[in-house]
Amino acid sequence: MATLQLSTASNAPTIDPTQVDELREFLDEWLIGTGSFDDIMVKIAVPERDPDTGEADPPHLTLYGYASFSPTHRPTVREAVLEGLDDNLDEDEREVVINDETEELLWDYAGEHTEDFLRELSPFLTEPFVIQTVGYEKCRFPHVGYQYRVDPDGEIDHIQLG
């Protein structure tokens, strides 16, 4: 059995410079992608100020990696774990079990929260954010391909390629 190879990339839209810290907190709540080799990296680049003018380019957001773009909201998965948790655990064991089961379940929920992620991300954007994933197995014709686009007003477009 061959392994599915995936690659995901995005444009680098500018983001609201006054919301960089809030965006970082928002991103910490999400597992952005899943794949055989890697998770997806999400980075906020905040350019340094020009020493002569004191001005800086606006910050921007990038997303890339060798995985499928399939956001999963960690707190939502944690709530699902809590609903099915055995009450016979002491406090230390309970927290370990919750964290372990949450990390395991993240893969089961992969992609179920994609539109929520994009909609909640949109207020941080100052221009559209476009994410593309393409994949293949061995040397076969690509059989995975899609694109998401979200505008700053929260409008989402999804295109399935192929």
CSV table of N, CA and C in Angstrom, one decimal:
chain,number,residue,atom,x,y,z
A,1,MET,N,0.8,-1.2,0.0
A,1,MET,CA,0.0,0.0,0.0
A,1,MET,C,0.9,1.2,0.0
A,2,ALA,N,0.7,2.1,-0.9
A,2,ALA,CA,1.4,3.4,-1.0
A,2,ALA,C,0.9,4.4,0.0
A,3,THR,N,1.7,5.3,0.3
A,3,THR,CA,1.4,6.4,1.3
A,3,THR,C,0.9,7.6,0.5
A,4,LEU,N,-0.2,8.2,0.9
A,4,LEU,CA,-0.7,9.4,0.3
A,4,LEU,C,0.2,10.5,0.6
A,5,GLN,N,0.6,11.2,-0.4
A,5,GLN,CA,1.5,12.4,-0.3
A,5,GLN,C,0.7,13.6,-0.4
A,6,LEU,N,0.7,14.6,0.5
A,6,LEU,CA,0.0,15.8,0.5
A,6,LEU,C,0.9,17.0,0.7
A,7,SER,N,0.5,18.1,0.0
A,7,SER,CA,1.2,19.3,0.2
A,7,SER,C,0.1,20.4,0.3
A,8,THR,N,0.3,21.3,1.2
A,8,THR,CA,-0.6,22.4,1.4
A,8,THR,C,0.2,23.7,1.5
A,9,ALA,N,-0.4,24.8,0.9
A,9,ALA,CA,0.3,26.1,0.9
A,9,ALA,C,-0.8,27.2,0.8
A,10,SER,N,-0.4,28.4,1.2
A,10,SER,CA,-1.4,29.5,1.1
A,10,SER,C,-0.7,30.7,0.5
A,11,ASN,N,-1.6,31.7,0.2
A,11,ASN,CA,-1.0,33.0,-0.1
A,11,ASN,C,-0.6,33.6,1.2
A,12,ALA,N,-0.1,34.8,1.3
A,12,ALA,CA,0.3,35.4,2.5
A,12,ALA,C,-0.4,36.7,2.7
A,13,PRO,N,-1.7,36.6,3.1
A,13,PRO,CA,-2.5,37.8,3.3
A,13,PRO,C,-2.0,38.6,4.5
A,14,THR,N,-2.2,39.9,4.3
A,14,THR,CA,-1.9,40.8,5.4
A,14,THR,C,-3.0,40.6,6.5
A,15,ILE,N,-2.6,40.9,7.7
A,15,ILE,CA,-3.6,40.8,8.8
A,15,ILE,C,-3.6,42.1,9.6
A,16,ASP,N,-4.6,42.3,10.4
A,16,ASP,CA,-4.7,43.5,11.1
A,16,ASP,C,-3.6,43.6,12.2
A,17,PRO,N,-2.7,44.6,12.1
A,17,PRO,CA,-1.6,44.7,13.0
A,17,PRO,C,-2.0,44.9,14.5
A,18,THR,N,-3.2,45.3,14.7
A,18,THR,CA,-3.6,45.5,16.1
A,18,THR,C,-4.1,44.2,16.7
A,19,GLN,N,-4.2,43.2,15.9
A,19,GLN,CA,-4.8,41.9,16.4
A,19,GLN,C,-3.8,40.7,16.4
A,20,VAL,N,-2.6,41.0,16.3
A,20,VAL,CA,-1.6,39.9,16.2
A,20,VAL,C,-1.6,39.0,17.4
A,21,ASP,N,-1.6,39.5,18.6
A,21,ASP,CA,-1.7,38.7,19.8
A,21,ASP,C,-2.9,37.9,19.9
A,22,GLU,N,-4.1,38.5,19.5
A,22,GLU,CA,-5.3,37.7,19.6
A,22,GLU,C,-5.3,36.6,18.5
A,23,LEU,N,-4.7,36.9,17.3
A,23,LEU,CA,-4.7,35.9,16.3
A,23,LEU,C,-3.8,34.7,16.8
A,24,ARG,N,-2.7,35.0,17.4
A,24,ARG,CA,-1.8,33.9,18.0
A,24,ARG,C,-2.6,33.0,18.9
A,25,GLU,N,-3.4,33.6,19.8
A,25,GLU,CA,-4.2,32.9,20.8
A,25,GLU,C,-5.2,32.1,20.1
A,26,PHE,N,-5.9,32.6,19.1
A,26,PHE,CA,-6.9,31.9,18.3
A,26,PHE,C,-6.2,30.7,17.6
A,27,LEU,N,-5.1,30.8,17.0
A,27,LEU,CA,-4.4,29.7,16.3
A,27,LEU,C,-4.0,28.6,17.2
A,28,ASP,N,-3.6,29.0,18.5
A,28,ASP,CA,-3.2,28.0,19.4
A,28,ASP,C,-4.3,27.0,19.8
A,29,GLU,N,-5.6,27.3,19.5
A,29,GLU,CA,-6.7,26.4,19.8
A,29,GLU,C,-7.0,25.4,18.7
A,30,TRP,N,-6.2,25.4,17.6
A,30,TRP,CA,-6.5,24.6,16.4
A,30,TRP,C,-5.3,23.7,16.1
A,31,LEU,N,-5.7,22.5,15.6
A,31,LEU,CA,-4.8,21.6,14.9
A,31,LEU,C,-5.2,21.9,13.4
A,32,ILE,N,-4.3,22.4,12.7
A,32,ILE,CA,-4.6,22.9,11.3
A,32,ILE,C,-4.6,21.9,10.2
A,33,GLY,N,-3.8,20.9,10.4
A,33,GLY,CA,-3.8,19.9,9.3
A,33,GLY,C,-3.3,18.5,9.8
A,34,THR,N,-3.6,17.5,9.0
A,34,THR,CA,-3.2,16.2,9.4
A,34,THR,C,-2.6,15.5,8.1
A,35,GLY,N,-1.6,14.7,8.4
A,35,GLY,CA,-1.0,13.9,7.2
A,35,GLY,C,-0.1,12.9,7.7
A,36,SER,N,0.5,12.1,6.8
A,36,SER,CA,1.4,11.0,7.2
A,36,SER,C,2.7,11.5,7.6
A,37,PHE,N,3.1,12.7,7.2
A,37,PHE,CA,4.5,13.2,7.5
A,37,PHE,C,4.6,14.4,8.3
A,38,ASP,N,3.6,15.2,8.5
A,38,ASP,CA,3.8,16.5,9.1
A,38,ASP,C,2.4,17.1,9.5
A,39,ASP,N,2.5,18.0,10.4
A,39,ASP,CA,1.4,18.9,10.6
A,39,ASP,C,1.6,20.1,9.7
A,40,ILE,N,0.6,20.9,9.6
A,40,ILE,CA,0.7,22.2,8.9
A,40,ILE,C,1.2,23.2,9.8
A,41,MET,N,2.1,24.0,9.3
A,41,MET,CA,2.7,25.1,10.0
A,41,MET,C,1.9,26.4,9.7
A,42,VAL,N,1.6,27.2,10.7
A,42,VAL,CA,0.9,28.5,10.5
A,42,VAL,C,1.8,29.5,11.2
A,43,LYS,N,2.2,30.5,10.4
A,43,LYS,CA,3.1,31.5,11.0
A,43,LYS,C,2.6,32.9,10.7
A,44,ILE,N,2.8,33.7,11.7
A,44,ILE,CA,2.5,35.2,11.6
A,44,ILE,C,3.8,35.9,11.5
A,45,ALA,N,4.1,36.5,10.4
A,45,ALA,CA,5.3,37.3,10.2
A,45,ALA,C,5.0,38.8,10.5
A,46,VAL,N,5.8,39.3,11.4
A,46,VAL,CA,5.7,40.7,11.8
A,46,VAL,C,7.0,41.4,11.4
A,47,PRO,N,7.0,42.1,10.2
A,47,PRO,CA,8.2,42.8,9.8
A,47,PRO,C,8.7,43.8,10.8
A,48,GLU,N,10.0,43.9,10.8
A,48,GLU,CA,10.6,44.9,11.7
A,48,GLU,C,10.4,46.3,11.1
A,49,ARG,N,10.5,47.3,11.9
A,49,ARG,CA,10.4,48.7,11.5
A,49,ARG,C,11.6,49.1,10.8
A,50,ASP,N,11.5,49.9,9.7
A,50,ASP,CA,12.6,50.5,9.1
A,50,ASP,C,13.2,51.5,10.0
A,51,PRO,N,14.6,51.4,10.3
A,51,PRO,CA,15.2,52.3,11.3
A,51,PRO,C,15.2,53.8,10.8
A,52,ASP,N,15.1,54.0,9.5
A,52,ASP,CA,15.1,55.4,9.1
A,52,ASP,C,13.7,56.1,9.1
A,53,THR,N,12.7,55.3,8.7
A,53,THR,CA,11.4,55.9,8.6
A,53,THR,C,10.5,55.5,9.8
A,54,GLY,N,10.8,54.5,10.5
A,54,GLY,CA,10.0,54.0,11.6
A,54,GLY,C,8.8,53.2,11.1
A,55,GLU,N,8.6,53.1,9.8
A,55,GLU,CA,7.4,52.4,9.3
A,55,GLU,C,7.8,50.9,9.1
A,56,ALA,N,6.7,50.1,9.1
A,56,ALA,CA,6.9,48.6,8.9
A,56,ALA,C,5.8,48.2,7.9
A,57,ASP,N,6.1,47.2,7.2
A,57,ASP,CA,5.1,46.5,6.4
A,57,ASP,C,4.1,45.9,7.3
A,58,PRO,N,2.8,45.7,6.9
A,58,PRO,CA,1.9,45.0,7.8
A,58,PRO,C,2.2,43.6,8.0
A,59,PRO,N,1.8,43.0,9.1
A,59,PRO,CA,2.1,41.6,9.3
A,59,PRO,C,1.3,40.7,8.4
A,60,HIS,N,1.7,39.5,8.1
A,60,HIS,CA,1.0,38.6,7.2
A,60,HIS,C,1.0,37.2,7.8
A,61,LEU,N,0.1,36.4,7.3
A,61,LEU,CA,-0.1,35.0,7.7
A,61,LEU,C,0.3,34.1,6.7
A,62,THR,N,1.0,33.0,7.0
A,62,THR,CA,1.4,32.0,6.0
A,62,THR,C,1.0,30.6,6.6
A,63,LEU,N,0.7,29.7,5.7
A,63,LEU,CA,0.3,28.3,6.1
A,63,LEU,C,0.9,27.4,5.1
A,64,TYR,N,1.6,26.3,5.6
A,64,TYR,CA,2.2,25.4,4.6
A,64,TYR,C,2.6,24.1,5.3
A,65,GLY,N,2.8,23.1,4.5
A,65,GLY,CA,3.2,21.8,5.1
A,65,GLY,C,2.9,20.6,4.2
A,66,TYR,N,3.3,19.5,4.7
A,66,TYR,CA,3.1,18.2,3.9
A,66,TYR,C,2.0,17.5,4.6
A,67,ALA,N,0.8,18.1,4.6
A,67,ALA,CA,-0.4,17.5,5.2
A,67,ALA,C,-1.6,18.1,4.6
A,68,SER,N,-2.8,17.6,4.9
A,68,SER,CA,-4.0,18.1,4.4
A,68,SER,C,-4.5,19.2,5.3
A,69,PHE,N,-5.1,20.3,4.7
A,69,PHE,CA,-5.7,21.4,5.4
A,69,PHE,C,-7.0,20.8,6.0
A,70,SER,N,-7.1,20.6,7.2
A,70,SER,CA,-8.3,20.0,7.9
A,70,SER,C,-8.3,20.4,9.3
A,71,PRO,N,-8.7,21.7,9.6
A,71,PRO,CA,-8.7,22.2,10.9
A,71,PRO,C,-9.6,21.4,11.9
A,72,THR,N,-9.1,21.3,13.1
A,72,THR,CA,-9.8,20.7,14.2
A,72,THR,C,-9.7,21.6,15.4
A,73,HIS,N,-10.8,21.9,16.0
A,73,HIS,CA,-10.8,22.8,17.2
A,73,HIS,C,-10.6,22.0,18.5
A,74,ARG,N,-9.4,22.3,19.1
A,74,ARG,CA,-9.0,21.5,20.3
A,74,ARG,C,-10.0,21.6,21.4
A,75,PRO,N,-10.5,22.8,21.8
A,75,PRO,CA,-11.5,22.8,22.9
A,75,PRO,C,-12.8,22.1,22.6
A,76,THR,N,-13.2,22.0,21.4
A,76,THR,CA,-14.4,21.2,21.0
A,76,THR,C,-14.2,19.7,21.2
A,77,VAL,N,-13.0,19.3,20.8
A,77,VAL,CA,-12.7,17.9,21.0
A,77,VAL,C,-12.5,17.6,22.5
A,78,ARG,N,-11.9,18.5,23.2
A,78,ARG,CA,-11.7,18.3,24.6
A,78,ARG,C,-13.1,18.1,25.3
A,79,GLU,N,-14.1,18.9,24.9
A,79,GLU,CA,-15.5,18.8,25.5
A,79,GLU,C,-16.0,17.4,25.2
A,80,ALA,N,-15.8,16.9,24.0
A,80,ALA,CA,-16.3,15.5,23.6
A,80,ALA,C,-15.6,14.5,24.5
A,81,VAL,N,-14.3,14.7,24.9
A,81,VAL,CA,-13.6,13.7,25.8
A,81,VAL,C,-14.2,13.8,27.2
A,82,LEU,N,-14.5,15.0,27.6
A,82,LEU,CA,-15.1,15.2,29.0
A,82,LEU,C,-16.4,14.5,29.1
A,83,GLU,N,-17.2,14.5,28.1
A,83,GLU,CA,-18.5,13.9,28.1
A,83,GLU,C,-18.5,12.4,28.4
A,84,GLY,N,-17.5,11.8,27.8
A,84,GLY,CA,-17.3,10.3,28.0
A,84,GLY,C,-16.3,9.9,29.0
A,85,LEU,N,-15.9,10.8,29.8
A,85,LEU,CA,-14.8,10.4,30.8
A,85,LEU,C,-15.3,9.7,32.0
A,86,ASP,N,-14.5,8.7,32.4
A,86,ASP,CA,-14.8,8.0,33.7
A,86,ASP,C,-14.5,8.9,34.9
A,87,ASP,N,-15.5,9.0,35.8
A,87,ASP,CA,-15.4,9.8,37.0
A,87,ASP,C,-14.6,9.2,38.1
A,88,ASN,N,-14.1,8.0,37.9
A,88,ASN,CA,-13.3,7.3,39.0
A,88,ASN,C,-11.8,7.6,39.0
A,89,LEU,N,-11.4,8.7,38.3
A,89,LEU,CA,-10.0,9.0,38.3
A,89,LEU,C,-9.7,10.1,39.2
A,90,ASP,N,-8.4,10.1,39.8
A,90,ASP,CA,-8.0,11.2,40.7
A,90,ASP,C,-7.7,12.4,39.8
A,91,GLU,N,-7.5,13.5,40.4
A,91,GLU,CA,-7.3,14.8,39.6
A,91,GLU,C,-6.1,14.7,38.6
A,92,ASP,N,-5.0,14.2,39.1
A,92,ASP,CA,-3.8,14.1,38.2
A,92,ASP,C,-4.0,13.1,37.0
A,93,GLU,N,-4.6,11.9,37.3
A,93,GLU,CA,-4.8,11.0,36.3
A,93,GLU,C,-5.9,11.5,35.3
A,94,ARG,N,-6.8,12.2,35.8
A,94,ARG,CA,-7.9,12.8,35.0
A,94,ARG,C,-7.3,13.7,33.9
A,95,GLU,N,-6.5,14.6,34.3
A,95,GLU,CA,-5.9,15.6,33.4
A,95,GLU,C,-5.0,14.9,32.3
A,96,VAL,N,-4.3,13.9,32.7
A,96,VAL,CA,-3.4,13.1,31.8
A,96,VAL,C,-4.3,12.4,30.8
A,97,VAL,N,-5.4,11.7,31.3
A,97,VAL,CA,-6.3,11.0,30.4
A,97,VAL,C,-7.0,12.0,29.4
A,98,ILE,N,-7.5,13.1,29.9
A,98,ILE,CA,-8.1,14.1,29.1
A,98,ILE,C,-7.2,14.6,28.0
A,99,ASN,N,-6.0,14.9,28.3
A,99,ASN,CA,-5.0,15.4,27.3
A,99,ASN,C,-4.7,14.4,26.3
A,100,ASP,N,-4.4,13.1,26.7
A,100,ASP,CA,-4.1,12.0,25.8
A,100,ASP,C,-5.2,11.7,24.9
A,101,GLU,N,-6.4,11.6,25.4
A,101,GLU,CA,-7.6,11.3,24.6
A,101,GLU,C,-7.9,12.4,23.6
A,102,THR,N,-7.7,13.7,24.1
A,102,THR,CA,-8.0,14.8,23.2
A,102,THR,C,-7.0,14.7,22.0
A,103,GLU,N,-5.7,14.5,22.2
A,103,GLU,CA,-4.8,14.4,21.1
A,103,GLU,C,-5.1,13.3,20.2
A,104,GLU,N,-5.5,12.2,20.7
A,104,GLU,CA,-5.9,11.0,19.8
A,104,GLU,C,-7.1,11.3,19.0
A,105,LEU,N,-8.1,12.0,19.6
A,105,LEU,CA,-9.4,12.3,18.9
A,105,LEU,C,-9.3,13.4,17.9
A,106,LEU,N,-8.2,14.2,18.0
A,106,LEU,CA,-8.1,15.3,17.0
A,106,LEU,C,-8.1,14.8,15.6
A,107,TRP,N,-7.4,13.6,15.4
A,107,TRP,CA,-7.4,13.0,14.1
A,107,TRP,C,-8.7,12.5,13.6
A,108,ASP,N,-9.6,12.1,14.5
A,108,ASP,CA,-10.9,11.6,14.1
A,108,ASP,C,-11.8,12.8,13.7
A,109,TYR,N,-11.5,14.0,14.2
A,109,TYR,CA,-12.3,15.2,13.9
A,109,TYR,C,-11.8,16.0,12.8
A,110,ALA,N,-10.7,15.5,12.2
A,110,ALA,CA,-10.0,16.3,11.2
A,110,ALA,C,-10.9,16.8,10.1
A,111,GLY,N,-10.9,18.0,9.9
A,111,GLY,CA,-11.7,18.6,8.8
A,111,GLY,C,-13.1,19.0,9.2
A,112,GLU,N,-13.6,18.5,10.3
A,112,GLU,CA,-15.0,18.8,10.6
A,112,GLU,C,-15.2,20.3,11.0
A,113,HIS,N,-14.2,21.0,11.3
A,113,HIS,CA,-14.3,22.4,11.8
A,113,HIS,C,-13.7,23.4,10.8
A,114,THR,N,-13.5,23.0,9.6
A,114,THR,CA,-12.9,23.8,8.6
A,114,THR,C,-13.6,25.2,8.4
A,115,GLU,N,-14.9,25.1,8.2
A,115,GLU,CA,-15.6,26.4,7.9
A,115,GLU,C,-15.7,27.2,9.2
A,116,ASP,N,-15.7,26.6,10.4
A,116,ASP,CA,-15.7,27.4,11.6
A,116,ASP,C,-14.4,28.1,11.7
A,117,PHE,N,-13.3,27.4,11.4
A,117,PHE,CA,-11.9,28.0,11.5
A,117,PHE,C,-11.9,29.2,10.5
A,118,LEU,N,-12.3,29.0,9.3
A,118,LEU,CA,-12.2,30.1,8.3
A,118,LEU,C,-13.0,31.3,8.7
A,119,ARG,N,-14.2,31.0,9.2
A,119,ARG,CA,-15.2,32.1,9.5
A,119,ARG,C,-14.6,32.9,10.7
A,120,GLU,N,-14.1,32.2,11.7
A,120,GLU,CA,-13.5,32.8,12.9
A,120,GLU,C,-12.2,33.5,12.6
A,121,LEU,N,-11.5,33.1,11.6
A,121,LEU,CA,-10.2,33.7,11.2
A,121,LEU,C,-10.5,35.0,10.4
A,122,SER,N,-11.6,35.1,9.7
A,122,SER,CA,-11.8,36.2,8.8
A,122,SER,C,-11.7,37.6,9.4
A,123,PRO,N,-12.1,37.8,10.7
A,123,PRO,CA,-12.0,39.2,11.2
A,123,PRO,C,-10.5,39.7,11.4
A,124,PHE,N,-9.6,38.7,11.4
A,124,PHE,CA,-8.2,39.1,11.5
A,124,PHE,C,-7.6,39.5,10.2
A,125,LEU,N,-8.2,39.2,9.1
A,125,LEU,CA,-7.7,39.4,7.8
A,125,LEU,C,-8.0,40.8,7.2
A,126,THR,N,-7.1,41.3,6.4
A,126,THR,CA,-7.3,42.6,5.7
A,126,THR,C,-7.4,42.3,4.2
A,127,GLU,N,-7.2,41.1,3.8
A,127,GLU,CA,-7.4,40.7,2.4
A,127,GLU,C,-7.7,39.2,2.4
A,128,PRO,N,-8.2,38.7,1.2
A,128,PRO,CA,-8.6,37.2,1.2
A,128,PRO,C,-7.4,36.3,1.5
A,129,PHE,N,-7.8,35.2,2.1
A,129,PHE,CA,-6.8,34.1,2.5
A,129,PHE,C,-7.2,32.9,1.6
A,130,VAL,N,-6.2,32.4,0.9
A,130,VAL,CA,-6.4,31.3,0.0
A,130,VAL,C,-5.5,30.1,0.4
A,131,ILE,N,-6.1,28.9,0.6
A,131,ILE,CA,-5.3,27.7,0.9
A,131,ILE,C,-5.6,26.7,-0.1
A,132,GLN,N,-4.5,26.0,-0.6
A,132,GLN,CA,-4.7,24.9,-1.5
A,132,GLN,C,-3.9,23.7,-1.0
A,133,THR,N,-4.6,22.5,-1.2
A,133,THR,CA,-4.0,21.2,-0.9
A,133,THR,C,-4.1,20.4,-2.2
A,134,VAL,N,-3.0,19.7,-2.5
A,134,VAL,CA,-2.9,18.7,-3.6
A,134,VAL,C,-2.2,17.5,-3.1
A,135,GLY,N,-2.6,16.3,-3.6
A,135,GLY,CA,-2.0,15.1,-3.1
A,135,GLY,C,-2.1,14.0,-4.1
A,136,TYR,N,-1.3,13.0,-3.9
A,136,TYR,CA,-1.2,11.8,-4.8
A,136,TYR,C,-0.7,10.6,-4.1
A,137,GLU,N,-0.9,9.5,-4.7
A,137,GLU,CA,-0.4,8.3,-4.2
A,137,GLU,C,0.6,7.7,-5.2
A,138,LYS,N,1.8,7.4,-4.8
A,138,LYS,CA,2.9,7.0,-5.7
A,138,LYS,C,3.0,8.0,-6.8
A,139,CYS,N,3.1,7.5,-8.1
A,139,CYS,CA,3.2,8.4,-9.2
A,139,CYS,C,1.9,8.5,-10.0
A,140,ARG,N,0.8,8.3,-9.4
A,140,ARG,CA,-0.5,8.4,-10.0
A,140,ARG,C,-0.9,9.8,-10.2
A,141,PHE,N,-1.9,10.0,-11.0
A,141,PHE,CA,-2.5,11.3,-11.3
A,141,PHE,C,-3.0,11.8,-9.9
A,142,PRO,N,-2.8,13.1,-9.6
A,142,PRO,CA,-3.3,13.7,-8.4
A,142,PRO,C,-4.8,13.4,-8.2
A,143,HIS,N,-5.1,12.8,-7.0
A,143,HIS,CA,-6.5,12.5,-6.8
A,143,HIS,C,-7.1,13.3,-5.6
A,144,VAL,N,-6.3,14.2,-5.0
A,144,VAL,CA,-6.7,15.1,-4.0
A,144,VAL,C,-6.4,16.5,-4.5
A,145,GLY,N,-7.3,17.3,-4.5
A,145,GLY,CA,-7.0,18.7,-4.8
A,145,GLY,C,-8.2,19.6,-4.4
A,146,TYR,N,-7.9,20.6,-3.6
A,146,TYR,CA,-9.0,21.5,-3.3
A,146,TYR,C,-8.4,22.9,-2.8
A,147,GLN,N,-9.3,23.8,-2.9
A,147,GLN,CA,-8.9,25.2,-2.5
A,147,GLN,C,-10.0,25.8,-1.6
A,148,TYR,N,-9.6,26.5,-0.6
A,148,TYR,CA,-10.5,27.3,0.3
A,148,TYR,C,-10.1,28.7,0.1
A,149,ARG,N,-11.1,29.6,0.2
A,149,ARG,CA,-10.8,31.0,0.2
A,149,ARG,C,-11.8,31.6,1.1
A,150,VAL,N,-11.3,32.5,2.0
A,150,VAL,CA,-12.1,33.2,2.9
A,150,VAL,C,-11.8,34.7,2.8
A,151,ASP,N,-12.8,35.5,2.7
A,151,ASP,CA,-12.7,37.0,2.6
A,151,ASP,C,-12.7,37.6,4.0
A,152,PRO,N,-12.2,38.8,4.2
A,152,PRO,CA,-12.3,39.4,5.5
A,152,PRO,C,-13.7,39.6,6.0
A,153,ASP,N,-14.7,39.5,5.2
A,153,ASP,CA,-16.1,39.6,5.6
A,153,ASP,C,-16.7,38.3,6.0
A,154,GLY,N,-15.9,37.2,5.9
A,154,GLY,CA,-16.3,35.9,6.3
A,154,GLY,C,-16.9,35.0,5.2
A,155,GLU,N,-17.0,35.5,4.0
A,155,GLU,CA,-17.5,34.7,2.8
A,155,GLU,C,-16.5,33.6,2.5
A,156,ILE,N,-16.9,32.4,2.4
A,156,ILE,CA,-16.1,31.2,2.2
A,156,ILE,C,-16.4,30.6,0.8
A,157,ASP,N,-15.4,30.3,0.0
A,157,ASP,CA,-15.5,29.6,-1.2
A,157,ASP,C,-14.7,28.3,-1.1
A,158,HIS,N,-15.2,27.2,-1.6
A,158,HIS,CA,-14.5,25.9,-1.5
A,158,HIS,C,-14.6,25.3,-2.9
A,159,ILE,N,-13.5,25.0,-3.5
A,159,ILE,CA,-13.4,24.4,-4.8
A,159,ILE,C,-12.7,23.0,-4.7
A,160,GLN,N,-13.4,22.0,-5.2
A,160,GLN,CA,-12.8,20.7,-5.3
A,160,GLN,C,-12.2,20.5,-6.7
A,161,LEU,N,-10.9,20.2,-6.8
A,161,LEU,CA,-10.2,20.1,-8.0
A,161,LEU,C,-10.2,18.6,-8.4
A,162,GLY,N,-10.5,18.4,-9.7
A,162,GLY,CA,-10.5,17.0,-10.2
A,162,GLY,C,-11.7,16.2,-10.0
